[in-house]
Short mmCIF file of C-alpha atoms in Angstrom, two decimals:
data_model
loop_
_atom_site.label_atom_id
_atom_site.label_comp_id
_atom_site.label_asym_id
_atom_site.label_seq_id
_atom_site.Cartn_x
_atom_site.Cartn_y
_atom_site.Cartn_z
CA UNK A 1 -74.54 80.54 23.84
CA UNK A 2 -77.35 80.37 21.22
CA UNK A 3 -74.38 80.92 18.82
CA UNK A 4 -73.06 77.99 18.95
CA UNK A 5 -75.05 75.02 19.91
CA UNK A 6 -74.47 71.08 20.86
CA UNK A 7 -76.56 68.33 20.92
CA UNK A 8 -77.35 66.05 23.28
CA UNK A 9 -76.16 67.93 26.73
CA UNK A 10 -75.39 64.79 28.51
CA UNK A 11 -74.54 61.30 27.05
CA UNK A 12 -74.42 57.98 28.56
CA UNK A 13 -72.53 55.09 26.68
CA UNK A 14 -71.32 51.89 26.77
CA UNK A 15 -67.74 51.01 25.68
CA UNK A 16 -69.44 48.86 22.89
CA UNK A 17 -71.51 51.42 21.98
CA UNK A 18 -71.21 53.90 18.97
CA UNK A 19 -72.44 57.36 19.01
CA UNK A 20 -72.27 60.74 17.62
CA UNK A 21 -72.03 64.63 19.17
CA UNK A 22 -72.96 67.23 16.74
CA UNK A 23 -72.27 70.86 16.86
CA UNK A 24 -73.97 73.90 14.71
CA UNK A 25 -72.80 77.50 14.88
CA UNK A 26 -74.84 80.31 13.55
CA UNK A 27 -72.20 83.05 13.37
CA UNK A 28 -70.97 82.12 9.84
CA UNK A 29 -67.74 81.38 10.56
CA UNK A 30 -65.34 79.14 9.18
CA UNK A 31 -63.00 77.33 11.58
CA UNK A 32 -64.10 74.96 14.11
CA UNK A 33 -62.49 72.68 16.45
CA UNK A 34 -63.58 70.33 19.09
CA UNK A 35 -62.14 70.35 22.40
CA UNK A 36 -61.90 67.96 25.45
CA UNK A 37 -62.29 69.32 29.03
CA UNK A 38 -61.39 66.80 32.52
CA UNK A 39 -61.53 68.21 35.62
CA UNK A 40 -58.67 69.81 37.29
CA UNK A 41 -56.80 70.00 33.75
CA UNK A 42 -55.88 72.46 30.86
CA UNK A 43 -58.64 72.29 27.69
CA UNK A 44 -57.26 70.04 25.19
CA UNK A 45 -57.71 71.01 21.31
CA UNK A 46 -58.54 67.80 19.90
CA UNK A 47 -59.51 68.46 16.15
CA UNK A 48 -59.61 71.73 14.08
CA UNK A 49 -61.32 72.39 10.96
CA UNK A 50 -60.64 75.40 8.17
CA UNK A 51 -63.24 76.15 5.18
CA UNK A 52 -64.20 72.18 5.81
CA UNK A 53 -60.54 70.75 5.88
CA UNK A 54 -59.30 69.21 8.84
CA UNK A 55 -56.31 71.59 9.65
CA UNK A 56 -55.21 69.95 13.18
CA UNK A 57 -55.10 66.06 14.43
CA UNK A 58 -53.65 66.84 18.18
CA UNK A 59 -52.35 62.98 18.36
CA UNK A 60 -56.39 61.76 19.40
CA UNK A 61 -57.43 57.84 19.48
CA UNK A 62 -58.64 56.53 16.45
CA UNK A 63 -61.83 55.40 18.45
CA UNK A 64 -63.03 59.54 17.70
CA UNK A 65 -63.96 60.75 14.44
CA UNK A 66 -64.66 64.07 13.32
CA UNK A 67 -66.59 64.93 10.43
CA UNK A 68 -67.27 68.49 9.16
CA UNK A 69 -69.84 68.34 6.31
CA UNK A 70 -70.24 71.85 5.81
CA UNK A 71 -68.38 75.04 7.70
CA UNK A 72 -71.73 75.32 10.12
CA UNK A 73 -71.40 71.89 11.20
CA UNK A 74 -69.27 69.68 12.96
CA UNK A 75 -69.45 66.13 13.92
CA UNK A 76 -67.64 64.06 16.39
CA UNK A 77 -68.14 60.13 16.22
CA UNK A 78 -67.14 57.95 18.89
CA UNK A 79 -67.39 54.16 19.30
CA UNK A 80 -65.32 51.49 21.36
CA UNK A 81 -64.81 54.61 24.25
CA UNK A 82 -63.23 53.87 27.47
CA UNK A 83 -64.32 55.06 31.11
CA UNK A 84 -60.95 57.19 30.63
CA UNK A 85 -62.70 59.15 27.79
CA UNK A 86 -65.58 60.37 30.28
CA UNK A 87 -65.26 64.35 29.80
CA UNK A 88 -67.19 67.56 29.31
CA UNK A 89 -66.51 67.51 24.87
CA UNK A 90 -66.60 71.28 23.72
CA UNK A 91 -67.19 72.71 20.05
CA UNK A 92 -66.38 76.21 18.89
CA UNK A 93 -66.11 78.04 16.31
CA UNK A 94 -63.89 81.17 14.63
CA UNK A 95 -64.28 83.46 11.99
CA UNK A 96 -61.02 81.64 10.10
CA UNK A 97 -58.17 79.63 12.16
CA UNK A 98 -55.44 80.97 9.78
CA UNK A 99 -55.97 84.99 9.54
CA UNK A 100 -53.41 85.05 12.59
CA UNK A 101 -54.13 84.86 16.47
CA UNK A 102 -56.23 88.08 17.04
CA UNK A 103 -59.43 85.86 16.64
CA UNK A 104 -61.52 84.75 19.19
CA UNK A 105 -63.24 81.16 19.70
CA UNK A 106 -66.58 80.99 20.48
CA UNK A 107 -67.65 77.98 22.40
CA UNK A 108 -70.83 76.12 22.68
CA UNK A 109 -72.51 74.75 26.16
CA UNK A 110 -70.86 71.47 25.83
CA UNK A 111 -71.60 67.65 25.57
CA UNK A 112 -70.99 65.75 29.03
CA UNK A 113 -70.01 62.52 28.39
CA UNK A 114 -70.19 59.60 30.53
CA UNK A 115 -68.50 56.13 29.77
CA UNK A 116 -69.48 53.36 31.37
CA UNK B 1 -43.94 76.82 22.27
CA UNK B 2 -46.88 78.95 24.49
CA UNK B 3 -48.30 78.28 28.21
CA UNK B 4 -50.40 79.63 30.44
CA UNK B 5 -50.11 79.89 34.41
CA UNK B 6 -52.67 80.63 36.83
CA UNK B 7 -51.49 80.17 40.13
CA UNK B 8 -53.98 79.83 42.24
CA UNK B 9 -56.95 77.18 42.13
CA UNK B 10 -59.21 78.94 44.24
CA UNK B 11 -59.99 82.59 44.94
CA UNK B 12 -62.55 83.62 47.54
CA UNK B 13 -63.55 87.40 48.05
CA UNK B 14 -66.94 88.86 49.67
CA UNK B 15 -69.38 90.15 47.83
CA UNK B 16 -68.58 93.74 46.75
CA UNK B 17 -64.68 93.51 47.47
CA UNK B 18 -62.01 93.96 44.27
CA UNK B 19 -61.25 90.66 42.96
CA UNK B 20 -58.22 89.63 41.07
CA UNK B 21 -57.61 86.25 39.45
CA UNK B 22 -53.71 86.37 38.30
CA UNK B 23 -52.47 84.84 34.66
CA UNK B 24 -48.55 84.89 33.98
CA UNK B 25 -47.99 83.33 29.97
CA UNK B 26 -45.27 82.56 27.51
CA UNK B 27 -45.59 82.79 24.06
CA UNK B 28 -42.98 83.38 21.44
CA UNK B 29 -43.47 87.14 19.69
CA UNK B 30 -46.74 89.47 20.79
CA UNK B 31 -48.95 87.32 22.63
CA UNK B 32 -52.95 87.53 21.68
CA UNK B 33 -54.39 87.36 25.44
CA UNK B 34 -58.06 86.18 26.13
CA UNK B 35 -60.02 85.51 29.38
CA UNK B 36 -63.26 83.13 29.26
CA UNK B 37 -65.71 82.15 31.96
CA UNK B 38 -67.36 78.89 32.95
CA UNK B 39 -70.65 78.60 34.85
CA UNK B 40 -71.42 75.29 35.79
CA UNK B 41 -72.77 72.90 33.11
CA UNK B 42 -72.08 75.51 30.89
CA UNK B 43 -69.30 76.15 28.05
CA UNK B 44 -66.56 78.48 28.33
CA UNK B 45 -67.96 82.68 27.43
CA UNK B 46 -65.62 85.17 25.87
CA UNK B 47 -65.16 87.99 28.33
CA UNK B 48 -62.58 90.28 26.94
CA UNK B 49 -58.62 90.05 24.57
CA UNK B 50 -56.09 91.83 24.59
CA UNK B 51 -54.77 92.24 20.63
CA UNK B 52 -52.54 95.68 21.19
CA UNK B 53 -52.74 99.08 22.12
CA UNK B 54 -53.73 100.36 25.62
CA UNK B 55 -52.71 97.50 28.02
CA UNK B 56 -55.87 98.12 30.15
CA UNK B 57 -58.54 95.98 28.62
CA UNK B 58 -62.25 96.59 29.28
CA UNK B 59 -64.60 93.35 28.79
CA UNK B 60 -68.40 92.05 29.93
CA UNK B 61 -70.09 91.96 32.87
CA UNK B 62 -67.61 94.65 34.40
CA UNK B 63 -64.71 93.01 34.06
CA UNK B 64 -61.52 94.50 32.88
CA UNK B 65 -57.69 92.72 32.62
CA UNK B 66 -54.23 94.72 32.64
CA UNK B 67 -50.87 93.40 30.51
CA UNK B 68 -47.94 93.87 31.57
CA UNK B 69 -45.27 92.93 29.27
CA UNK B 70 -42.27 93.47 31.31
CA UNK B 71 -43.68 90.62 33.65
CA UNK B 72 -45.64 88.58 31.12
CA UNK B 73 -49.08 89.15 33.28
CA UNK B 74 -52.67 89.05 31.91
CA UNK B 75 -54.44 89.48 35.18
CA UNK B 76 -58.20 89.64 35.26
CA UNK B 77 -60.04 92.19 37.75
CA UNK B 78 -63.07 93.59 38.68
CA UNK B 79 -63.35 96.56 41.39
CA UNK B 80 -66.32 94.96 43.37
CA UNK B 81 -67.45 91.41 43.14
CA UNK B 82 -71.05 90.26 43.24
CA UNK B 83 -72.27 86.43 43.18
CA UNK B 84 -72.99 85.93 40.31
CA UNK B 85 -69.75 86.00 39.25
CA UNK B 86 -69.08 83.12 40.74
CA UNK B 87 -67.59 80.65 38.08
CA UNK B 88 -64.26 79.04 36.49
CA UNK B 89 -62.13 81.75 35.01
CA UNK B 90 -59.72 80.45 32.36
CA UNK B 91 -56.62 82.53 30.76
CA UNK B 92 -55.40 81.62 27.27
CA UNK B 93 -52.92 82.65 25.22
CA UNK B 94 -52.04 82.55 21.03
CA UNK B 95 -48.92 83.59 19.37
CA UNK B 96 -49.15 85.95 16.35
CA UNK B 97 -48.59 82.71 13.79
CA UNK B 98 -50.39 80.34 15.79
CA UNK B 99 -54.51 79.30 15.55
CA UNK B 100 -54.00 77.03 18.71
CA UNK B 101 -55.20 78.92 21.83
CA UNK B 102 -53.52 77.45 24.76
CA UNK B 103 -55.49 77.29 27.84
CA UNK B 104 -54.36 77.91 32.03
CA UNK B 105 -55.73 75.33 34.50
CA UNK B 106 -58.80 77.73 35.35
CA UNK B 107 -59.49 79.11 38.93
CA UNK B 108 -62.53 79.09 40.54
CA UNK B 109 -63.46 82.13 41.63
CA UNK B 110 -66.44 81.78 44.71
CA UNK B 111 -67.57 85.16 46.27
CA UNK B 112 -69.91 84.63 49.30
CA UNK B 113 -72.44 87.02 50.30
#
């Protein structure tokens, strides 16, 4: 897991409140992508991001924003949440989303979000 | 478009039995076949893919997975459980023009002692 790594572990918010979840991988590779996980259901792909271009918008609430600065890091902002938004929030990372679908995702340990 | 199936929520073996967790897909073309594991609080870990070649896959921690094109199957197996592996196994499956990895339910495996 040291591969790809996400800070903080475990976040408590308001639905007022305005925060951020940041991801870093260290394998120098240049695709990530955030993901939402909720118990008892599929992983969702949220965002994906290609040499630093956002690549994928899977139809997610304005009220998250990703940012990817550089192809190491990736940012996900979130402000006005809901309790409905309450998940495990998942980065990873692949060598390069478009070479074709041999490539495998590497994930980090995961935010776990709680809105209250 | 591509979907994964794993039938069953919940496996339970003993300790040192085989254990099997079953994954039936669809994808359009040659399907790119992955298996990951969750331990809790924890984020998903790569175990082992299937790309092409010999449909007998070997991966980590002993495990190994078997496709079977004829009847679209990516199960995931290994010939005697210990307790550690314990965790949420999740199937996935990519076409050959496709980034997005589409992901099964997950099933948790528990082997008791």
């Amino acid at each position: 897991e040291t591969g790809v790594t996400q800070t903080p572990r475990h976040l408590v918010m308001g639905m007022t409140n305005k925060k951020s979840l940041k991801c870093e991988q260290h394998l120098g590779h240049n695709a990530m992508y955030w993901y939402k996980q909720s118990a008892k259901k599929p992983l969702e792909l949220m965002f994906v991001y290609n040499f630093k271009e956002q690549t994928e918008n899977n139809s997610v609430p304005s009220r998250f924003s990703p940012e990817c600065p550089n192809s190491s890091h990736l940012f996900l902002h979130l402000h006005t949440l809901q309790p409905e938004d309450s998940a495990l929030y998942l980065c990873a990372s692949s060598q390069d989303s478009a070479s074709g679908g041999e490539e495998t995702q590497y994930f980090g340990p995961g935010t776990r979000l709680l809105v209250l | 478009a591509q979907s994964v199936a794993q039938p069953e929520d919940q496996v339970n073996v003993a300790e040192g039995n085989p254990l099997t967790v079953k994954c039936t897909y669809s994808v359009s073309g040659n399907p790119y076949l992955f298996w990951y594991v969750q331990y809790p609080n924890r984020g998903l870990q790569f175990l082992l893919k299937y790309i092409t070649g010999d449909n007998l896959v070997k991966g980590s921690y002993g495990f190994e997975a078997e496709f079977n094109k004829s009847q679209t199957s990516f199960h995931l197996k290994k010939p005697s459980a210990l307790v550690s592996d314990s965790a949420l196994y999740f199937c996935a499956v990519r076409g050959n023009n496709d980034y997005k990895l589409s992901f099964g339910a997950g099933t948790t495996v528990t082997v008791r002692a």
